[in-house]
Every structure is written in C-alpha cells, then in structure tokens.
C-alpha cells in the first residue's frame, strides 16, 4: 500500500511538473513576443522623434525667415 501511494504521488508530481513546464514555455514565448513588440515600438518612437525634430527645425527656420520679412 505504501508503494502504491508513493507511485501515485510520484505520478501526480510528475504530471504537475509537466504542466508547469508547459506553462513556463508558454510564458517564455509570450515574453519573447512582448519583447519583440517593444523593440518595434522603440524603433517607431525613434523614427517619429527624428521626424518631429526635423519638422520642428524646418518650422523654426520658416518662422525666422517670416520674421526677417
């Protein structure tokens, strides 16, 4: 009876460990996906910041030339 109980406990523990491994893999994939999304958004922010700074410089130059008139 003790052996049966031990075997049952071992099977249950093994099943729980498998389930935890599956969940861990799922979360690892999710983390990778979110990191990829973050990288995409960081690149977009950098691009938009450069674009904004270029347009702002152009606007400042235009306003200065209008003031000079």
Short mmCIF file of N, CA and C in Angstrom, two decimals, residues 1 3-19:
data_model
loop_
_atom_site.label_atom_id
_atom_site.label_comp_id
_atom_site.label_asym_id
_atom_site.label_seq_id
_atom_site.Cartn_x
_atom_site.Cartn_y
_atom_site.Cartn_z
N UNK A 1 0.84 -1.20 0.00
CA UNK A 1 0.00 0.00 0.00
C UNK A 1 0.88 1.25 0.00
N UNK A 3 3.84 1.50 -1.23
CA UNK A 3 4.44 1.59 -2.55
C UNK A 3 3.44 2.17 -3.55
N UNK A 4 2.18 1.73 -3.47
CA UNK A 4 1.14 2.24 -4.36
C UNK A 4 0.94 3.74 -4.14
N UNK A 5 0.91 4.13 -2.89
CA UNK A 5 0.75 5.54 -2.56
C UNK A 5 1.93 6.36 -3.08
N UNK A 6 3.12 5.83 -2.91
CA UNK A 6 4.32 6.53 -3.39
C UNK A 6 4.32 6.65 -4.91
N UNK A 7 3.91 5.58 -5.60
CA UNK A 7 3.85 5.62 -7.05
C UNK A 7 2.81 6.63 -7.53
N UNK A 8 1.67 6.65 -6.86
CA UNK A 8 0.61 7.59 -7.22
C UNK A 8 1.10 9.02 -6.99
N UNK A 9 1.73 9.27 -5.85
CA UNK A 9 2.26 10.60 -5.56
C UNK A 9 3.31 11.01 -6.58
N UNK A 10 4.15 10.05 -6.96
CA UNK A 10 5.18 10.34 -7.97
C UNK A 10 4.54 10.69 -9.31
N UNK A 11 3.52 9.96 -9.72
CA UNK A 11 2.82 10.26 -10.98
C UNK A 11 2.17 11.63 -10.92
N UNK A 12 1.52 11.94 -9.81
CA UNK A 12 0.87 13.24 -9.66
C UNK A 12 1.90 14.36 -9.71
N UNK A 13 3.00 14.17 -9.02
CA UNK A 13 4.05 15.18 -9.01
C UNK A 13 4.65 15.35 -10.41
N UNK A 14 4.86 14.23 -11.09
CA UNK A 14 5.39 14.29 -12.46
C UNK A 14 4.41 15.02 -13.38
N UNK A 15 3.14 14.75 -13.25
CA UNK A 15 2.12 15.44 -14.06
C UNK A 15 2.13 16.94 -13.77
N UNK A 16 2.21 17.30 -12.50
CA UNK A 16 2.25 18.72 -12.14
C UNK A 16 3.49 19.40 -12.72
N UNK A 17 4.61 18.70 -12.66
CA UNK A 17 5.84 19.26 -13.22
C UNK A 17 5.72 19.46 -14.73
N UNK A 18 5.11 18.50 -15.42
CA UNK A 18 4.89 18.65 -16.87
C UNK A 18 4.01 19.85 -17.16
N UNK A 19 2.95 19.99 -16.38
CA UNK A 19 2.05 21.14 -16.58
C UNK A 19 2.78 22.45 -16.32
#
